[in-house]
């Protein structure tokens, strides 16, 4: 059955609890790219440098990485519904506090608290959607990834629309939307069964002892450095108004969503996961290199096109991470995300400083090199990854009811 149909079990015929969780997921993912179009405005409003403002991403993703060791531990003890509500409550509080910041240091600190709340929510939302969705896991995955893509696309758009009046408004707007999501989940979502086995804090680290999973995590680490160089540093290079920058990253997010949900699975079935991933990483390296050395129009086009390649990579990496080892999928996912999110924290910190030490082109040269390194890891460790690449199994969201954090 086509999960997009409107019959029983179709994507559009879901319980209210599914729509409440999916809607809150859209807003949660919006928080990642929300600050993109207003980074220059924040720097101007708080009298901060590009390097200081980029720490908004660094603090956010550093806490997200560390939280990967905690989310399964928490959700396996207090349940999915309570974990979602805890995460949402933290986002509401810290997003609102972000809007009141009087210095870039305060804003960076509040974004760290936001990252913890977002990690708790996003890492649990997929498991909850799978548990309550009609139509099986395929429909649930499609709903979740659609929410991810929509959130990544709409985050910059919301940031531009509200940020054109004041850089503070996008933070207040996000707090309001997440508060609405909190009320919807509290009203419509019942508690989900807890797993038979509780997850320990060290389980994700033990899972990385598997050579295949470690290889995927290391390759994804290099790739994420490239990804977040584009996301966090490019707005300063484009130097556009919030509206125009928001439009660019909205188009970027649309391509990310389309290629993640629709194009990537078809490419995998035709060419195999490893070929698709290696080719996409090399193309991404070429894209960011041209972005760094091209004129303004070229940079805009390459920024938008990178969304397509990033969408493909996100999907393939998720497939590999969840299936390459014999560890429970939630545990494997937590270990994988623990490693790769450190690169998401490093790139926004390093790129502006590389520019200060050299020139505006060099951060993109480094990003191109890391994308190639990601492809080389895939090629060198092909034997450890071949089993999952050949079998290409459909995505599953949970095992024993424990959350998985993907994409």
XYZ file of C-alpha atoms in Angstrom:
407
model
C 0.000 0.000 0.000
C 1.212 3.447 -0.864
C 1.836 5.322 2.404
C 0.860 8.549 0.656
C -2.692 7.453 -0.040
C -5.654 8.673 1.976
C -7.048 5.257 2.844
C -6.800 3.563 6.249
C -3.183 3.475 7.339
C -2.156 5.986 4.699
C 0.071 8.907 5.510
C -2.846 11.340 5.682
C -5.030 9.123 7.892
C -3.228 9.200 11.207
C -4.300 9.579 14.851
C -4.156 13.012 16.442
C -1.229 11.869 18.573
C 0.855 11.301 15.431
C 0.074 14.746 14.035
C 0.817 16.355 17.391
C 4.234 14.680 17.567
C 5.034 15.279 13.897
C 4.030 18.940 14.165
C 6.250 19.466 17.179
C 9.045 17.689 15.286
C 8.781 20.219 12.463
C 9.303 23.059 14.937
C 12.163 21.196 16.641
C 14.017 20.817 13.355
C 13.279 24.434 12.510
C 15.484 25.367 15.469
C 18.586 24.046 13.683
C 18.486 26.499 10.772
C 16.472 29.222 12.471
C 19.459 31.460 13.144
C 20.976 31.128 9.651
C 19.461 34.243 8.029
C 19.825 36.368 11.171
C 23.455 35.573 12.040
C 24.710 38.907 10.656
C 21.843 40.712 12.446
C 22.721 39.014 15.740
C 26.377 39.979 15.296
C 25.372 43.576 14.687
C 22.789 43.685 17.488
C 25.126 42.239 20.115
C 28.295 43.872 18.779
C 29.869 40.463 18.175
C 32.199 39.002 15.565
C 31.285 36.236 13.121
C 33.407 33.831 15.152
C 31.534 34.667 18.353
C 28.111 34.350 16.756
C 29.039 31.019 15.162
C 29.306 29.639 18.693
C 25.493 29.531 18.648
C 25.869 26.377 16.571
C 28.880 25.086 18.497
C 27.217 25.175 21.915
C 23.980 23.761 20.489
C 25.584 20.757 18.805
C 28.208 20.099 21.454
C 25.445 19.567 23.992
C 23.475 17.575 21.411
C 26.452 15.241 20.933
C 26.902 14.684 24.656
C 23.154 14.223 25.102
C 23.273 11.192 22.783
C 24.641 9.239 25.731
C 21.736 10.381 27.890
C 18.583 10.304 25.748
C 18.215 6.506 25.639
C 19.066 6.298 29.318
C 16.307 8.801 30.144
C 13.580 7.561 27.784
C 14.032 3.937 28.801
C 13.358 4.960 32.409
C 10.663 7.651 32.322
C 8.959 6.710 29.034
C 8.672 8.355 25.640
C 5.841 10.777 26.436
C 7.542 12.242 29.489
C 10.842 12.514 27.620
C 9.130 14.430 24.811
C 7.474 16.798 27.259
C 10.716 17.338 29.172
C 12.552 18.148 25.949
C 9.824 20.524 24.787
C 9.742 22.296 28.142
C 13.497 22.874 28.009
C 13.276 24.243 24.456
C 10.448 26.617 25.407
C 12.406 27.982 28.362
C 15.769 28.347 26.618
C 14.377 29.627 23.307
C 12.527 32.360 25.213
C 15.644 33.166 27.242
C 17.643 33.363 23.998
C 15.402 36.194 22.871
C 16.178 38.148 26.041
C 19.973 37.830 25.741
C 21.989 40.944 26.439
C 25.288 39.545 25.209
C 26.547 36.927 22.797
C 27.847 34.908 25.772
C 24.365 34.676 27.259
C 22.905 33.686 23.902
C 25.503 30.952 23.408
C 24.710 29.575 26.865
C 20.975 29.580 26.265
C 21.470 27.815 22.937
C 23.316 25.064 24.815
C 20.269 24.500 27.024
C 18.109 24.558 23.893
C 20.333 21.854 22.386
C 19.749 19.572 25.367
C 15.981 19.972 25.123
C 16.020 19.456 21.371
C 18.120 16.302 21.686
C 15.728 14.807 24.229
C 12.745 15.606 22.044
C 14.047 14.741 18.571
C 15.748 11.530 19.667
C 12.463 10.250 21.101
C 9.964 11.585 18.561
C 10.664 8.980 15.875
C 10.174 6.103 18.310
C 6.887 7.586 19.460
C 5.612 8.168 15.912
C 6.406 4.571 14.977
C 4.627 3.358 18.103
C 1.362 5.165 17.407
C 1.228 5.617 13.607
C -1.221 3.688 11.449
C 0.181 1.932 8.399
C 3.366 0.464 9.802
C 6.929 1.695 10.113
C 7.244 2.741 6.446
C 4.498 5.327 6.846
C 5.910 6.447 10.195
C 9.394 6.932 8.754
C 7.974 8.929 5.850
C 6.069 11.153 8.280
C 9.149 11.712 10.414
C 11.494 12.462 7.534
C 8.895 14.749 5.986
C 8.780 16.622 9.296
C 12.568 16.820 9.300
C 12.724 18.207 5.771
C 9.887 20.650 6.338
C 11.508 21.878 9.535
C 14.923 22.319 7.924
C 13.300 24.259 5.079
C 11.003 26.427 7.198
C 13.514 27.257 9.929
C 15.444 29.777 7.813
C 12.166 31.135 6.431
C 10.758 31.785 9.909
C 14.066 33.283 10.962
C 13.950 35.661 8.005
C 10.308 36.704 8.396
C 10.520 37.421 12.112
C 14.176 38.429 12.128
C 13.677 41.237 9.636
C 12.016 43.224 12.434
C 14.351 42.089 15.220
C 16.795 39.235 15.653
C 15.044 38.453 18.959
C 11.638 37.640 17.454
C 12.554 34.243 15.903
C 13.512 32.960 19.349
C 10.258 34.113 20.910
C 8.337 32.669 17.947
C 9.980 29.278 18.381
C 9.210 29.281 22.106
C 5.550 29.993 21.338
C 5.317 27.219 18.712
C 7.025 24.688 20.969
C 4.675 25.601 23.819
C 1.784 24.836 21.466
C 3.450 21.508 20.638
C 3.801 20.767 24.358
C 0.068 21.298 24.891
C -0.858 19.140 21.876
C 1.321 16.231 22.991
C 0.100 16.524 26.573
C -3.489 16.398 25.314
C -3.335 13.772 22.546
C -0.410 11.429 23.247
C -0.725 8.558 25.713
C 2.313 7.044 27.403
C 4.085 4.383 25.328
C 5.251 0.990 26.647
C 8.723 1.111 28.138
C 11.469 -1.214 26.830
C 12.125 -4.502 28.556
C 15.793 -3.581 28.978
C 17.023 -0.202 30.171
C 19.791 1.527 28.224
C 22.975 2.367 30.109
C 25.097 5.466 29.553
C 27.998 3.386 28.218
C 26.043 1.217 25.760
C 26.488 3.661 22.813
C 30.245 3.818 23.419
C 30.498 0.027 23.579
C 28.633 -0.207 20.276
C 31.383 1.824 18.606
C 33.713 -1.112 19.190
C 32.176 -2.638 16.054
C 34.428 -1.830 13.094
C 31.620 -1.163 10.658
C 29.737 1.213 12.935
C 32.947 3.013 13.891
C 33.742 3.445 10.188
C 30.329 4.946 9.463
C 30.676 7.292 12.446
C 34.142 8.501 11.405
C 33.060 9.059 7.803
C 29.951 10.914 9.012
C 32.152 13.034 11.292
C 34.083 14.341 8.279
C 30.878 14.800 6.286
C 29.180 16.743 9.068
C 32.082 19.160 9.194
C 31.365 19.973 5.554
C 27.606 20.107 6.127
C 27.819 22.606 8.967
C 30.436 24.744 7.300
C 27.784 25.361 4.657
C 25.023 25.895 7.202
C 26.854 28.107 9.714
C 29.527 29.958 7.719
C 27.920 30.575 4.333
C 25.445 33.241 5.603
C 28.396 35.508 6.390
C 29.869 34.928 2.931
C 26.566 35.609 1.151
C 26.083 38.777 3.243
C 22.401 39.137 2.301
C 19.365 40.607 4.020
C 17.433 38.226 6.306
C 14.701 37.854 3.668
C 17.076 36.922 0.864
C 19.216 34.673 3.028
C 16.062 32.983 4.322
C 14.892 32.375 0.757
C 18.229 30.800 -0.166
C 18.182 28.418 2.768
C 14.495 27.676 2.279
C 15.305 26.459 -1.244
C 18.256 24.554 0.241
C 15.932 22.886 2.751
C 13.364 21.961 0.099
C 16.034 20.141 -1.920
C 17.292 18.466 1.258
C 13.790 17.170 2.003
C 13.046 15.971 -1.533
C 16.371 14.208 -2.024
C 16.316 12.670 1.454
C 12.802 11.232 1.267
C 12.299 10.550 -2.458
C 15.560 10.496 -4.410
C 18.055 8.829 -2.056
C 16.148 5.540 -1.570
C 15.765 5.160 -5.353
C 19.451 5.801 -5.947
C 20.358 3.262 -3.269
C 18.195 0.568 -4.819
C 19.721 1.158 -8.239
C 23.408 1.727 -7.465
C 23.940 0.525 -3.879
C 24.525 2.536 -0.736
C 28.310 2.782 -0.875
C 28.497 3.979 -4.476
C 25.789 6.550 -3.865
C 27.442 7.794 -0.684
C 30.940 7.968 -2.153
C 29.746 9.749 -5.284
C 27.592 12.189 -3.339
C 30.455 13.095 -0.994
C 32.805 13.794 -3.911
C 30.156 15.955 -5.584
C 29.613 17.815 -2.309
C 33.352 18.487 -2.097
C 33.313 19.941 -5.610
C 30.210 21.988 -4.813
C 31.646 23.668 -1.699
C 34.941 24.327 -3.486
C 33.119 26.175 -6.264
C 31.001 27.917 -3.613
C 34.130 29.242 -1.949
C 35.819 30.516 -5.103
C 32.848 31.549 -7.232
C 31.118 34.895 -7.435
C 28.059 35.830 -5.416
C 25.522 34.259 -7.785
C 27.595 31.101 -8.027
C 27.785 30.914 -4.235
C 24.000 31.195 -3.967
C 23.449 28.442 -6.543
C 26.011 26.127 -4.940
C 24.510 26.702 -1.495
C 21.079 25.665 -2.744
C 22.441 22.662 -4.670
C 24.322 21.431 -1.611
C 20.933 20.737 -0.034
C 20.314 17.941 -2.549
C 23.643 16.253 -1.800
C 23.213 16.686 1.947
C 19.746 15.103 1.725
C 21.163 12.043 -0.043
C 24.027 11.716 2.430
C 21.772 11.994 5.477
C 19.567 9.146 4.329
C 22.402 6.796 3.324
C 24.381 7.402 6.500
C 21.262 6.623 8.547
C 20.747 3.337 6.697
C 24.336 2.293 7.270
C 24.464 3.339 10.920
C 21.289 1.454 11.835
C 22.131 -1.771 10.006
C 25.869 -2.256 9.808
C 26.372 -3.694 13.317
C 24.584 -6.223 15.490
C 23.992 -3.675 18.255
C 20.386 -2.696 18.987
C 19.514 0.074 16.575
C 18.821 2.726 19.219
C 22.200 2.039 20.807
C 24.013 2.005 17.452
C 22.328 5.249 16.466
C 23.274 6.933 19.742
C 26.936 5.955 19.352
C 26.995 7.077 15.728
C 25.376 10.421 16.515
C 27.646 10.951 19.525
C 30.643 10.956 17.162
C 29.246 12.873 14.206
C 27.649 15.755 16.132
C 31.066 16.778 17.434
C 31.895 17.808 13.874
C 28.688 19.871 13.760
C 30.007 21.663 16.840
C 33.535 22.046 15.446
C 32.768 23.440 11.986
C 31.008 26.670 13.085
C 33.853 27.315 15.537
C 36.708 26.583 13.135
C 35.486 28.112 9.860
C 35.513 31.800 10.956
C 38.901 31.370 12.590
C 40.361 29.745 9.486
C 39.135 32.783 7.555
C 40.833 35.114 10.065
C 44.127 33.253 9.732
C 44.001 32.919 5.919
C 41.217 34.205 3.679
C 37.521 33.675 2.958
C 38.214 30.824 0.518
C 40.144 28.531 2.851
C 37.201 27.420 5.083
C 35.565 25.956 1.986
C 38.806 24.288 0.918
C 38.948 22.600 4.324
C 35.271 21.623 3.989
C 35.951 20.106 0.565
C 38.871 18.125 2.010
C 36.743 16.741 4.856
C 34.060 15.618 2.391
C 36.717 13.759 0.399
C 38.083 12.243 3.613
C 34.578 10.972 4.356
C 34.477 9.314 0.929
C 37.951 7.807 1.439
C 36.867 6.247 4.750
C 33.917 4.641 2.956
C 36.220 3.314 0.220
C 38.907 2.083 2.615
C 36.412 0.387 4.924
C 34.247 -1.010 2.159
C 34.650 -4.561 3.452
C 33.261 -3.665 6.872
C 30.336 -1.845 5.273
C 29.528 -4.206 2.389
C 27.051 -6.380 4.292
C 24.637 -3.531 4.980
C 25.273 -1.909 1.606
C 24.332 -5.103 -0.247
C 21.281 -5.942 1.785
C 19.798 -2.395 1.836
C 17.070 -2.926 4.358
C 14.135 -0.567 4.928
C 14.570 1.898 7.739
C 13.220 0.915 11.134
C 12.869 3.426 13.878
C 13.006 1.541 17.127
C 14.021 -1.610 18.842
C 12.404 -2.525 22.141
C 10.724 0.878 22.138
C 13.946 2.860 22.655
C 14.433 6.043 20.674
C 16.601 6.385 17.587
C 17.992 9.749 16.491
C 18.471 9.930 12.750
C 19.383 12.522 10.141
